Amino acid sequence: MGFSSWIQERLPISGDSLKELTNEPVPNHLKHWWFCIGGTPAYLFIVQIITGIMLAMYYKAAPETAYESVAYITNEANYGWFIRSMHKWSGTLMIAAMVLHQMRVFFTGAYRKPRELNWIVGMLLLIVTLLTGFTGYSLVFEQLSYWGATVGANISDNVPVIGSFLKNMLLAGDTYNANTLSRFFVLHAAVFPVSIILLLVAHLSMVRVQGVTEYKFKGEENDEKTHFNFFPDHLLTELGIGLFLMVLISSLAVALPAEMGAVANPLATPEVIKPEWFFYVAFRWLKLFTGSTAVITQGLVIAVMMAWPFIDGAVRRRRPNSEFSVWVGVLAVLAIIGLTVWEAAVAH
Amino acid sequence: MHLPMTEITKNTAEGTDRRGFLTSATTLAMTVGLLASYGSCFAIGGRYLYPAHPGRRAWQYVADVARMSKGDQVVYRAPSGESIVVARQGVAGNIEDFIALSDTCPHLGCKVHWEDTKNRFFCPCHNGTFDAKGKGTGGPPGDASQELFAYDLKIEGNMLFINAPMERLI
C-alpha cells in the first residue's frame, strides 16, 4: 500500500479536489508587482510570530526586569540583537505594506460591491496591527515605552462616556502600575496576534469566495489567456517577494539595528517624546486640537473610512462614474503624509 | 519559403534542450537560494535559543584558610542559589585538606546535612547516606552509586576560593 493510499483511507480528501480548491485562477493583472502587496504583510506577520516567540523566550514582563531582559537579548544572547532588529523592522514594514495595500485597494475601487465587508475586515486588521505595534514598543520599558503608554491611555480617557473605563482596562489601573506591563504583554503576544489570524482567515476566505477584482490594462485587452495558475506561478512570485523581504529586513537589521534608550523614569518626561512613526499623524492631530475634539474627530475619520464603500456607493448611485472617491483619497493621502512629515520634522 | 525539415527538427530539439536546461537551472538556483537563506535563518535562530553562557562559573572567595580548622565547615551560597558545604578535613596545609560538596542529594534533590557523630552526610527524604568525601554509602544514592557533586577549590594568598556557578535564579 502506498503512503498516499494509507493517508486517504484515514482522511478521505482526494488530491485532485484539494488542488481544485486551492489552485485559484489568478487574473493576469496580478503579474504587476504592486498587486502583490497584499501578501507582503501576511508574510511579514509570519516573520513577526517566529521572531516574537523567540524574543519571548528571554523577555520578562515586569517593570523590575523588562528593561534588563531586553538588554540581555540585545547585548548577550547569541544573535539576540539580530532577532530583535528583525522583529522591529518586520513590524515597521508590515504596517507600511498594509497601508500601501489599502491605498492600492482604495484607488482601484476594489472595495466596491460585493467587497464592502472585506474592506471593513481589512480596516479592522489595520487597527489591530497598529495596536499590536503600540503594545510592542511599550514592552521595552524605556522612556518612550512608559510615556507612550501613559499618553495613549490618557488619550483613551478623552473618549466620551467610556473613556475612564477604557483607560483603566488598558493600564489595569488609573495610572501605569505593576500590572500594566504584563497586560500589554498578553495583548501584544496573544490577544492581538490571534485576532489578526482570525481576521486574516476571514479576509482571505472572502477573497477566495468572491474572487479577485479583475482589471485589464492598456495593451492587455486582447490577451487570450486572462488567468494563470496559483500553483506554481503566483506562488513562485510570492516566494520571490518573500525572499526579497528577508534580504531587506536582514539588511536593515544589520545596518540599523534596534537600540535601547534610557530606562523608563516615571518622575521625568523626556524633553522630546514621540510615538512610533505610524502614530505621527495622530500625534500631530492631537497637538492641533484639544483632547476630546481631537479624539472624537479621529474616531469620526476612522468611522468614515470604515463606511467608505457605502458612501462611495451612495454617491455613485446618484452620479455614475464619479471620480469623487479618488479625489477624496488623494486629499486624505496628502493630509496623512503632510501631518506625518510635519511631526517627524519638528521637536514639538 | 520553408526551412528544410532536418533543420527545423534540429532547431526544435535544440530549443527544447536549451529551455529545459534553463528551467532546471533556475529551479535549482531558486531551491538552493531558498534553502541557503532560510537555512541560515534557522541556524541563527537555533544559536539564539541555545543559552549564551551555559554553565557559567567563576572563582569566588570562601574564607581565610587560617580561620578554618580541621572539622570546620562553611555553608557557601552560590549566586545561582545552590548551597555548598565547604569543609576542612585535613591539616596538611594544602588544597587536599578541603572539600566542597553540594548539599543537594543526587537521588531526588532534597537537602542533605552533615552528621558529625556519624561522620556522614544524611538525606532525610529516603534515608540516603554519604561518606565524608560525598560518596553514596546507603539508601537510594548508595544503591545507585551516586555522589554528592563536588566543586573545585583553590588556595591563593592564604584565601580559599571555590569555582561557583554564576547563573542567577532571580
Short mmCIF file of C-alpha atoms in Angstrom, two decimals:
data_model
loop_
_atom_site.label_atom_id
_atom_site.label_comp_id
_atom_site.label_asym_id
_atom_site.label_seq_id
_atom_site.Cartn_x
_atom_site.Cartn_y
_atom_site.Cartn_z
CA MET A 1 0.00 0.00 0.00
CA GLY A 2 1.44 3.38 -0.95
CA PHE A 3 1.71 6.24 1.56
CA SER A 4 -0.95 8.36 -0.18
CA SER A 5 -3.39 5.40 -0.12
CA TRP A 6 -2.67 4.94 3.60
CA ILE A 7 -3.49 8.64 4.20
CA GLN A 8 -6.61 8.54 2.02
CA GLU A 9 -8.01 5.56 3.94
CA ARG A 10 -7.91 7.73 7.05
CA LEU A 11 -8.50 11.22 5.62
CA PRO A 12 -10.93 10.95 2.70
CA ILE A 13 -9.69 14.05 0.84
CA SER A 14 -8.62 13.49 -2.70
CA GLY A 15 -5.54 15.26 -4.00
CA ASP A 16 -7.47 16.40 -7.07
CA SER A 17 -10.25 18.14 -5.14
CA LEU A 18 -7.62 19.76 -2.89
CA LYS A 19 -5.82 21.04 -5.96
CA GLU A 20 -9.13 22.30 -7.36
CA LEU A 21 -9.88 24.11 -4.10
CA THR A 22 -6.53 25.82 -3.75
CA ASN A 23 -5.36 26.32 -7.31
CA GLU A 24 -7.27 29.53 -7.72
CA PRO A 25 -7.14 31.05 -11.21
CA VAL A 26 -5.30 34.34 -10.77
CA PRO A 27 -6.19 37.26 -13.08
CA ASN A 28 -3.35 38.44 -15.31
CA HIS A 29 -3.13 41.88 -13.71
CA LEU A 30 -1.54 40.26 -10.63
CA LYS A 31 1.61 39.90 -12.67
CA HIS A 32 2.09 43.60 -11.88
CA TRP A 33 4.06 43.65 -8.63
CA TRP A 34 2.02 46.34 -6.91
CA PHE A 35 -0.95 43.99 -6.83
CA CYS A 36 1.08 41.59 -4.70
CA ILE A 37 1.48 43.99 -1.77
CA GLY A 38 -1.42 42.22 -0.04
CA GLY A 39 0.64 39.08 0.53
CA THR A 40 3.54 41.12 1.92
CA PRO A 41 2.05 41.95 5.34
CA ALA A 42 0.87 38.34 5.67
CA TYR A 43 4.41 37.10 5.08
CA LEU A 44 5.85 39.69 7.47
CA PHE A 45 3.27 38.64 10.06
CA ILE A 46 4.72 35.13 9.97
CA VAL A 47 8.19 36.61 10.48
CA GLN A 48 6.78 38.58 13.44
CA ILE A 49 5.29 35.46 15.01
CA ILE A 50 8.53 33.48 14.70
CA THR A 51 10.83 36.27 15.92
CA GLY A 52 8.29 37.27 18.59
CA ILE A 53 8.19 33.74 20.02
CA MET A 54 11.98 33.75 20.13
CA LEU A 55 12.11 37.10 21.90
CA ALA A 56 9.51 35.89 24.40
CA MET A 57 11.92 33.10 25.43
CA TYR A 58 14.10 35.68 27.18
CA TYR A 59 11.74 38.60 27.78
CA LYS A 60 10.46 39.13 31.33
CA ALA A 61 7.26 41.19 31.54
CA ALA A 62 7.58 43.05 34.85
CA PRO A 63 8.75 46.64 35.46
CA GLU A 64 11.74 45.40 37.52
CA THR A 65 13.03 43.02 34.86
CA ALA A 66 11.69 44.09 31.44
CA TYR A 67 14.44 46.55 30.50
CA GLU A 68 17.17 44.24 31.77
CA SER A 69 15.78 41.29 29.82
CA VAL A 70 15.66 43.34 26.61
CA ALA A 71 19.26 44.42 27.32
CA TYR A 72 20.18 40.73 27.74
CA ILE A 73 18.58 39.92 24.38
CA THR A 74 20.31 42.85 22.69
CA ASN A 75 23.78 42.50 24.23
CA GLU A 76 24.27 38.93 25.45
CA ALA A 77 22.00 36.35 23.81
CA ASN A 78 23.55 34.84 20.69
CA TYR A 79 22.30 36.90 17.70
CA GLY A 80 19.77 38.47 20.06
CA TRP A 81 20.40 41.90 18.53
CA PHE A 82 19.65 40.42 15.09
CA ILE A 83 16.40 38.69 16.13
CA ARG A 84 15.23 41.85 17.90
CA SER A 85 16.11 44.07 14.95
CA MET A 86 14.34 41.68 12.54
CA HIS A 87 11.26 41.90 14.74
CA LYS A 88 11.38 45.69 14.80
CA TRP A 89 11.93 46.16 11.05
CA SER A 90 9.45 43.46 10.09
CA GLY A 91 6.81 45.26 12.19
CA THR A 92 7.60 48.59 10.57
CA LEU A 93 7.48 47.15 7.05
CA MET A 94 4.29 45.20 7.84
CA ILE A 95 2.43 48.38 8.75
CA ALA A 96 3.88 50.23 5.76
CA ALA A 97 2.85 47.38 3.43
CA MET A 98 -0.65 47.27 4.89
CA VAL A 99 -1.08 50.99 4.29
CA LEU A 100 0.22 50.65 0.69
CA HIS A 101 -2.09 47.68 0.12
CA GLN A 102 -5.05 49.62 1.46
CA MET A 103 -4.19 52.53 -0.82
CA ARG A 104 -3.99 50.18 -3.82
CA VAL A 105 -7.38 48.67 -2.94
CA PHE A 106 -8.87 52.13 -2.48
CA PHE A 107 -7.57 53.70 -5.68
CA THR A 108 -8.52 50.68 -7.81
CA GLY A 109 -12.04 50.70 -6.32
CA ALA A 110 -11.68 47.10 -5.17
CA TYR A 111 -13.70 47.88 -2.03
CA ARG A 112 -16.92 48.30 -4.04
CA LYS A 113 -19.90 45.93 -4.02
CA PRO A 114 -19.74 42.99 -3.24
CA ARG A 115 -16.48 43.55 -1.32
CA GLU A 116 -17.62 46.13 1.28
CA LEU A 117 -17.39 43.62 4.16
CA ASN A 118 -13.88 42.66 3.18
CA TRP A 119 -12.88 46.35 3.26
CA ILE A 120 -14.23 46.56 6.82
CA VAL A 121 -12.29 43.40 7.79
CA GLY A 122 -9.21 44.98 6.24
CA MET A 123 -9.74 48.15 8.30
CA LEU A 124 -10.03 46.04 11.45
CA LEU A 125 -6.79 44.29 10.50
CA LEU A 126 -5.06 47.65 10.19
CA ILE A 127 -6.39 48.87 13.55
CA VAL A 128 -5.39 45.67 15.39
CA THR A 129 -1.95 45.75 13.76
CA LEU A 130 -1.42 49.36 14.87
CA LEU A 131 -2.44 48.39 18.40
CA THR A 132 -0.01 45.46 18.25
CA GLY A 133 2.75 47.88 17.30
CA PHE A 134 1.78 50.24 20.12
CA THR A 135 1.79 47.50 22.78
CA GLY A 136 5.00 46.09 21.34
CA TYR A 137 7.18 49.13 21.81
CA SER A 138 5.65 49.60 25.26
CA LEU A 139 7.27 46.34 26.37
CA VAL A 140 10.88 47.56 26.24
CA PHE A 141 10.21 49.77 29.28
CA GLU A 142 12.42 52.58 28.10
CA GLN A 143 11.30 56.22 28.32
CA LEU A 144 9.37 56.08 25.05
CA SER A 145 7.61 52.90 26.21
CA TYR A 146 6.47 54.28 29.54
CA TRP A 147 5.43 57.74 28.40
CA GLY A 148 3.93 56.43 25.15
CA ALA A 149 1.70 54.07 27.15
CA THR A 150 0.80 56.85 29.59
CA VAL A 151 -0.11 59.28 26.80
CA GLY A 152 -2.01 56.59 24.88
CA ALA A 153 -4.07 55.72 27.95
CA ASN A 154 -4.78 59.40 28.64
CA ILE A 155 -5.95 59.80 25.04
CA SER A 156 -8.41 56.96 25.54
CA ASP A 157 -9.51 58.72 28.74
CA ASN A 158 -10.76 61.54 26.48
CA VAL A 159 -13.26 59.28 24.72
CA PRO A 160 -16.73 60.44 25.81
CA VAL A 161 -18.69 58.27 28.24
CA ILE A 162 -16.41 55.21 28.27
CA GLY A 163 -13.05 56.98 28.41
CA SER A 164 -12.24 56.28 32.06
CA PHE A 165 -13.32 52.66 31.69
CA LEU A 166 -11.04 52.22 28.64
CA LYS A 167 -8.10 53.79 30.44
CA ASN A 168 -8.49 51.53 33.48
CA MET A 169 -8.84 48.48 31.28
CA LEU A 170 -5.70 49.40 29.33
CA LEU A 171 -3.48 50.24 32.31
CA ALA A 172 -5.01 47.83 34.84
CA GLY A 173 -5.45 50.92 37.00
CA ASP A 174 -5.80 54.66 36.91
CA THR A 175 -2.09 55.16 36.22
CA TYR A 176 0.78 52.98 34.98
CA ASN A 177 1.39 50.36 37.66
CA ALA A 178 2.91 46.93 38.37
CA ASN A 179 0.19 45.13 36.38
CA THR A 180 0.31 47.30 33.26
CA LEU A 181 3.30 45.68 31.57
CA SER A 182 2.05 42.10 31.89
CA ARG A 183 -1.30 43.22 30.49
CA PHE A 184 0.42 44.83 27.49
CA PHE A 185 2.48 41.67 27.03
CA VAL A 186 -0.58 39.41 26.91
CA LEU A 187 -2.29 41.78 24.48
CA HIS A 188 0.80 42.02 22.27
CA ALA A 189 1.82 38.35 22.32
CA ALA A 190 -1.54 36.58 22.45
CA VAL A 191 -4.76 38.56 22.07
CA PHE A 192 -3.85 40.77 19.12
CA PRO A 193 -1.96 38.12 17.09
CA VAL A 194 -4.85 35.67 17.46
CA SER A 195 -7.26 38.43 16.40
CA ILE A 196 -5.09 39.14 13.38
CA ILE A 197 -5.09 35.44 12.43
CA LEU A 198 -8.88 35.21 12.69
CA LEU A 199 -9.38 38.41 10.71
CA LEU A 200 -6.86 37.22 8.12
CA VAL A 201 -8.73 33.94 7.68
CA ALA A 202 -11.95 35.91 7.12
CA HIS A 203 -10.15 38.31 4.76
CA LEU A 204 -8.60 35.57 2.61
CA SER A 205 -11.75 33.42 2.64
CA MET A 206 -13.74 36.32 1.27
CA VAL A 207 -11.12 36.92 -1.45
CA ARG A 208 -11.28 33.22 -2.36
CA VAL A 209 -15.06 33.08 -2.38
CA GLN A 210 -15.61 36.38 -4.20
CA GLY A 211 -12.57 36.12 -6.47
CA VAL A 212 -10.03 38.85 -7.07
CA THR A 213 -11.36 42.06 -8.65
CA GLU A 214 -10.40 41.84 -12.31
CA TYR A 215 -8.70 44.56 -14.28
CA LYS A 216 -7.47 44.92 -17.80
CA PHE A 217 -4.68 47.37 -18.54
CA LYS A 218 -3.95 49.07 -21.83
CA GLY A 219 -2.30 46.64 -24.19
CA GLU A 220 -3.72 43.59 -22.42
CA GLU A 221 -7.36 43.85 -23.56
CA ASN A 222 -6.97 41.25 -26.29
CA ASP A 223 -4.91 38.73 -24.34
CA GLU A 224 -6.29 35.24 -24.98
CA LYS A 225 -5.44 33.83 -21.59
CA THR A 226 -6.90 36.08 -18.89
CA HIS A 227 -5.87 33.97 -15.90
CA PHE A 228 -2.88 31.97 -14.76
CA ASN A 229 -2.46 29.28 -12.09
CA PHE A 230 -1.83 29.98 -8.42
CA PHE A 231 0.40 26.87 -8.33
CA PRO A 232 3.20 27.26 -9.26
CA ASP A 233 3.20 30.67 -10.96
CA HIS A 234 1.73 33.06 -8.41
CA LEU A 235 3.18 31.09 -5.52
CA LEU A 236 6.65 31.50 -7.03
CA THR A 237 6.04 35.25 -7.34
CA GLU A 238 5.05 35.38 -3.68
CA LEU A 239 8.09 33.27 -2.69
CA GLY A 240 10.31 35.62 -4.66
CA ILE A 241 8.79 38.61 -2.87
CA GLY A 242 9.28 36.76 0.43
CA LEU A 243 12.95 36.22 -0.35
CA PHE A 244 13.34 39.88 -1.26
CA LEU A 245 11.70 40.87 2.03
CA MET A 246 14.05 38.62 4.04
CA VAL A 247 17.05 40.22 2.36
CA LEU A 248 15.60 43.68 3.02
CA ILE A 249 14.79 43.00 6.69
CA SER A 250 18.16 41.35 7.31
CA SER A 251 19.99 44.26 5.69
CA LEU A 252 18.04 46.79 7.75
CA ALA A 253 18.64 44.74 10.90
CA VAL A 254 22.39 44.82 10.31
CA ALA A 255 22.64 48.42 9.05
CA LEU A 256 20.18 49.95 11.52
CA PRO A 257 19.88 47.58 14.49
CA ALA A 258 17.32 48.15 17.25
CA GLU A 259 18.85 50.19 20.06
CA MET A 260 17.90 50.86 23.64
CA GLY A 261 17.04 54.26 25.01
CA ALA A 262 17.22 55.26 28.67
CA VAL A 263 15.27 53.10 31.10
CA ALA A 264 11.76 54.35 31.96
CA ASN A 265 11.73 57.10 34.58
CA PRO A 266 8.23 57.79 35.91
CA LEU A 267 9.48 61.02 37.50
CA ALA A 268 10.82 62.67 34.37
CA THR A 269 9.20 63.04 30.96
CA PRO A 270 11.84 63.47 28.23
CA GLU A 271 12.03 66.87 26.62
CA VAL A 272 11.21 65.40 23.21
CA ILE A 273 8.77 62.49 23.27
CA LYS A 274 7.26 60.96 20.16
CA PRO A 275 5.44 57.70 19.42
CA GLU A 276 6.49 55.30 16.66
CA TRP A 277 6.27 56.74 13.11
CA PHE A 278 2.90 55.14 12.33
CA PHE A 279 1.26 57.26 15.04
CA TYR A 280 2.86 60.57 13.97
CA VAL A 281 -0.29 61.60 12.11
CA ALA A 282 -2.48 61.04 15.21
CA PHE A 283 0.11 62.70 17.48
CA ARG A 284 0.26 65.84 15.31
CA TRP A 285 -3.57 65.90 15.13
CA LEU A 286 -3.69 65.88 18.94
CA LYS A 287 -1.43 68.93 19.04
CA LEU A 288 -3.73 70.81 16.68
CA PHE A 289 -6.95 70.24 18.63
CA THR A 290 -8.00 69.92 22.29
CA GLY A 291 -8.37 66.50 23.96
CA SER A 292 -11.98 65.48 23.33
CA THR A 293 -12.25 67.25 19.96
CA ALA A 294 -9.14 65.52 18.69
CA VAL A 295 -10.28 62.09 19.89
CA ILE A 296 -13.83 62.48 18.56
CA THR A 297 -12.69 63.75 15.16
CA GLN A 298 -10.17 60.91 14.86
CA GLY A 299 -12.93 58.46 15.71
CA LEU A 300 -15.13 60.04 13.04
CA VAL A 301 -12.36 59.76 10.45
CA ILE A 302 -11.98 56.03 11.22
CA ALA A 303 -15.75 55.55 11.07
CA VAL A 304 -15.92 57.29 7.68
CA MET A 305 -13.04 55.13 6.41
CA MET A 306 -14.87 52.00 7.55
CA ALA A 307 -18.09 53.11 5.88
CA TRP A 308 -16.45 54.40 2.69
CA PRO A 309 -17.70 51.59 0.41
CA PHE A 310 -21.27 52.56 1.31
CA ILE A 311 -20.60 56.30 1.00
CA ASP A 312 -18.97 55.73 -2.38
CA GLY A 313 -21.89 53.51 -3.40
CA ALA A 314 -24.44 56.19 -2.46
CA VAL A 315 -22.54 58.88 -4.40
CA ARG A 316 -22.12 56.67 -7.48
CA ARG A 317 -25.81 55.75 -7.49
CA ARG A 318 -26.60 59.45 -7.94
CA ARG A 319 -23.64 60.25 -10.21
CA PRO A 320 -22.37 57.14 -12.01
CA ASN A 321 -18.66 57.15 -12.99
CA SER A 322 -17.98 59.91 -10.46
CA GLU A 323 -14.28 60.19 -9.52
CA PHE A 324 -15.24 61.71 -6.16
CA SER A 325 -13.58 58.86 -4.18
CA VAL A 326 -10.27 59.27 -6.00
CA TRP A 327 -10.10 62.98 -5.12
CA VAL A 328 -11.05 62.34 -1.50
CA GLY A 329 -8.39 59.61 -1.40
CA VAL A 330 -5.73 61.89 -2.86
CA LEU A 331 -6.55 64.62 -0.31
CA ALA A 332 -6.53 62.08 2.53
CA VAL A 333 -3.16 60.65 1.48
CA LEU A 334 -1.65 64.14 1.17
CA ALA A 335 -3.03 65.07 4.60
CA ILE A 336 -1.63 61.91 6.20
CA ILE A 337 1.78 62.38 4.58
CA GLY A 338 1.78 66.08 5.46
CA LEU A 339 0.94 65.53 9.14
CA THR A 340 3.42 62.67 9.41
CA VAL A 341 6.28 64.62 7.85
CA TRP A 342 5.39 67.69 9.95
CA GLU A 343 5.60 65.65 13.16
CA ALA A 344 8.83 63.97 12.05
CA ALA A 345 10.48 67.26 11.16
CA VAL A 346 9.88 69.18 14.38
CA ALA A 347 10.71 68.51 18.01
CA HIS A 348 7.37 69.81 19.36
CA MET B 1 9.83 29.77 -48.09
CA HIS B 2 10.24 26.91 -45.64
CA LEU B 3 13.32 25.67 -43.87
CA PRO B 4 14.40 22.11 -44.74
CA MET B 5 12.77 19.53 -42.48
CA THR B 6 16.01 18.41 -40.94
CA GLU B 7 16.96 21.96 -39.97
CA ILE B 8 13.56 22.60 -38.37
CA THR B 9 13.86 19.39 -36.39
CA LYS B 10 17.36 20.29 -35.30
CA ASN B 11 16.32 23.79 -34.15
CA THR B 12 13.27 22.50 -32.27
CA ALA B 13 15.27 19.84 -30.46
CA GLU B 14 17.97 22.34 -29.52
CA GLY B 15 15.39 24.89 -28.44
CA THR B 16 13.68 22.35 -26.23
CA ASP B 17 17.00 21.26 -24.72
CA ARG B 18 18.01 24.85 -24.01
CA ARG B 19 14.66 25.73 -22.47
CA GLY B 20 14.67 22.55 -20.43
CA PHE B 21 18.18 23.29 -19.17
CA LEU B 22 17.34 26.88 -18.26
CA THR B 23 14.17 25.81 -16.44
CA SER B 24 16.07 23.16 -14.47
CA ALA B 25 18.96 25.52 -13.75
CA THR B 26 16.73 28.33 -12.46
CA THR B 27 14.64 25.91 -10.39
CA LEU B 28 17.83 24.52 -8.86
CA ALA B 29 19.19 28.02 -8.23
CA MET B 30 15.90 29.07 -6.60
CA THR B 31 15.82 25.94 -4.43
CA VAL B 32 19.43 26.36 -3.34
CA GLY B 33 18.83 30.05 -2.65
CA LEU B 34 15.73 29.34 -0.56
CA LEU B 35 17.46 26.56 1.39
CA ALA B 36 20.56 28.67 1.99
CA SER B 37 18.67 31.76 3.11
CA TYR B 38 16.03 30.11 5.27
CA GLY B 39 18.57 27.58 6.45
CA SER B 40 20.79 30.44 7.68
CA CYS B 41 17.79 31.97 9.44
CA PHE B 42 17.04 28.72 11.21
CA ALA B 43 20.70 28.25 12.13
CA ILE B 44 20.80 31.75 13.63
CA GLY B 45 17.53 31.06 15.42
CA GLY B 46 18.86 27.83 16.87
CA ARG B 47 22.01 29.56 18.07
CA TYR B 48 19.91 32.31 19.64
CA LEU B 49 17.76 29.83 21.57
CA TYR B 50 20.80 28.00 22.99
CA PRO B 51 21.90 29.70 26.26
CA ALA B 52 24.55 32.37 25.73
CA HIS B 53 26.58 31.42 28.80
CA PRO B 54 25.72 27.78 29.65
CA GLY B 55 27.12 26.72 32.99
CA ARG B 56 28.93 29.99 33.62
CA ARG B 57 31.32 29.70 36.57
CA ALA B 58 33.78 31.96 38.33
CA TRP B 59 36.22 31.78 41.25
CA GLN B 60 34.61 33.18 44.38
CA TYR B 61 36.15 33.84 47.79
CA VAL B 62 35.00 31.48 50.58
CA ALA B 63 37.14 32.02 53.68
CA ASP B 64 40.64 32.61 55.04
CA VAL B 65 42.49 29.29 55.28
CA ALA B 66 43.91 30.19 58.70
CA ARG B 67 40.43 30.62 60.16
CA MET B 68 39.31 27.08 59.27
CA SER B 69 40.49 24.25 61.48
CA LYS B 70 40.08 20.55 60.86
CA GLY B 71 36.41 19.64 61.24
CA ASP B 72 35.16 23.18 60.50
CA GLN B 73 32.71 23.73 57.67
CA VAL B 74 31.21 26.72 55.92
CA VAL B 75 27.92 26.67 54.02
CA TYR B 76 28.62 28.74 50.93
CA ARG B 77 25.67 30.16 48.96
CA ALA B 78 26.46 30.42 45.24
CA PRO B 79 24.95 33.25 43.15
CA SER B 80 22.85 30.58 41.42
CA GLY B 81 21.19 29.86 44.78
CA GLU B 82 22.87 26.49 45.37
CA SER B 83 24.26 25.91 48.85
CA ILE B 84 27.61 24.18 49.04
CA VAL B 85 29.24 22.71 52.13
CA VAL B 86 32.95 23.61 52.27
CA ALA B 87 34.73 21.56 54.94
CA ARG B 88 38.30 21.18 56.15
CA GLN B 89 39.17 17.54 56.67
CA GLY B 90 42.99 17.62 56.95
CA VAL B 91 45.95 19.55 58.42
CA ALA B 92 48.46 19.26 55.60
CA GLY B 93 48.01 22.96 54.81
CA ASN B 94 47.25 22.46 51.13
CA ILE B 95 44.16 22.18 48.97
CA GLU B 96 43.86 18.46 49.71
CA ASP B 97 42.64 19.38 53.20
CA PHE B 98 39.48 20.92 51.84
CA ILE B 99 36.37 19.59 50.15
CA ALA B 100 33.36 21.39 48.66
CA LEU B 101 30.23 19.34 48.19
CA SER B 102 26.75 20.27 47.08
CA ASP B 103 24.17 19.74 49.80
CA THR B 104 21.63 18.60 47.18
CA CYS B 105 21.01 14.85 47.20
CA PRO B 106 21.58 13.40 43.70
CA HIS B 107 18.65 10.98 44.21
CA LEU B 108 15.68 13.38 44.04
CA GLY B 109 17.07 16.81 45.02
CA CYS B 110 16.43 17.03 48.79
CA LYS B 111 18.95 18.83 51.05
CA VAL B 112 21.46 16.68 52.93
CA HIS B 113 23.07 17.65 56.23
CA TRP B 114 26.31 16.63 57.98
CA GLU B 115 26.04 14.28 60.96
CA ASP B 116 29.32 14.81 62.82
CA THR B 117 28.73 12.00 65.29
CA LYS B 118 28.33 9.50 62.48
CA ASN B 119 30.86 11.10 60.15
CA ARG B 120 28.43 11.14 57.25
CA PHE B 121 26.01 13.21 55.19
CA PHE B 122 22.37 12.21 55.63
CA CYS B 123 19.35 12.80 53.38
CA PRO B 124 16.06 12.71 55.33
CA CYS B 125 13.82 12.11 52.29
CA HIS B 126 14.73 8.49 51.67
CA ASN B 127 17.46 7.87 54.29
CA GLY B 128 20.29 8.29 51.81
CA THR B 129 23.79 8.42 53.32
CA PHE B 130 27.14 9.66 52.01
CA ASP B 131 30.67 9.37 53.41
CA ALA B 132 32.88 12.37 54.20
CA LYS B 133 34.02 12.53 50.58
CA GLY B 134 30.43 12.61 49.31
CA LYS B 135 30.28 9.03 48.04
CA GLY B 136 26.88 7.33 48.43
CA THR B 137 27.05 4.62 51.09
CA GLY B 138 23.44 3.76 51.83
CA GLY B 139 19.84 4.23 50.77
CA PRO B 140 18.97 5.03 47.15
CA PRO B 141 22.19 7.03 46.48
CA GLY B 142 24.29 4.14 47.77
CA ASP B 143 22.35 1.60 45.70
CA ALA B 144 22.84 3.73 42.61
CA SER B 145 26.49 4.54 43.41
CA GLN B 146 25.74 8.24 43.32
CA GLU B 147 27.88 11.01 44.79
CA LEU B 148 27.34 14.50 46.06
CA PHE B 149 28.50 16.91 43.37
CA ALA B 150 31.97 18.23 44.17
CA TYR B 151 33.19 21.73 43.33
CA ASP B 152 36.75 22.78 42.55
CA LEU B 153 38.67 24.71 45.18
CA LYS B 154 41.96 26.55 45.15
CA ILE B 155 44.12 28.44 47.63
CA GLU B 156 45.66 31.75 46.68
CA GLY B 157 47.40 34.01 49.14
CA ASN B 158 46.06 32.02 52.10
CA MET B 159 42.50 32.51 50.88
CA LEU B 160 40.18 29.72 49.85
CA PHE B 161 38.30 30.09 46.55
CA ILE B 162 35.53 28.00 45.05
CA ASN B 163 34.66 27.65 41.34
CA ALA B 164 30.99 28.50 41.77
CA PRO B 165 28.06 28.51 39.28
CA MET B 166 27.11 32.11 38.47
CA GLU B 167 23.75 31.81 36.65
CA ARG B 168 21.29 33.62 38.90
CA LEU B 169 17.80 32.40 39.64
CA ILE B 170 16.40 35.94 40.04
#
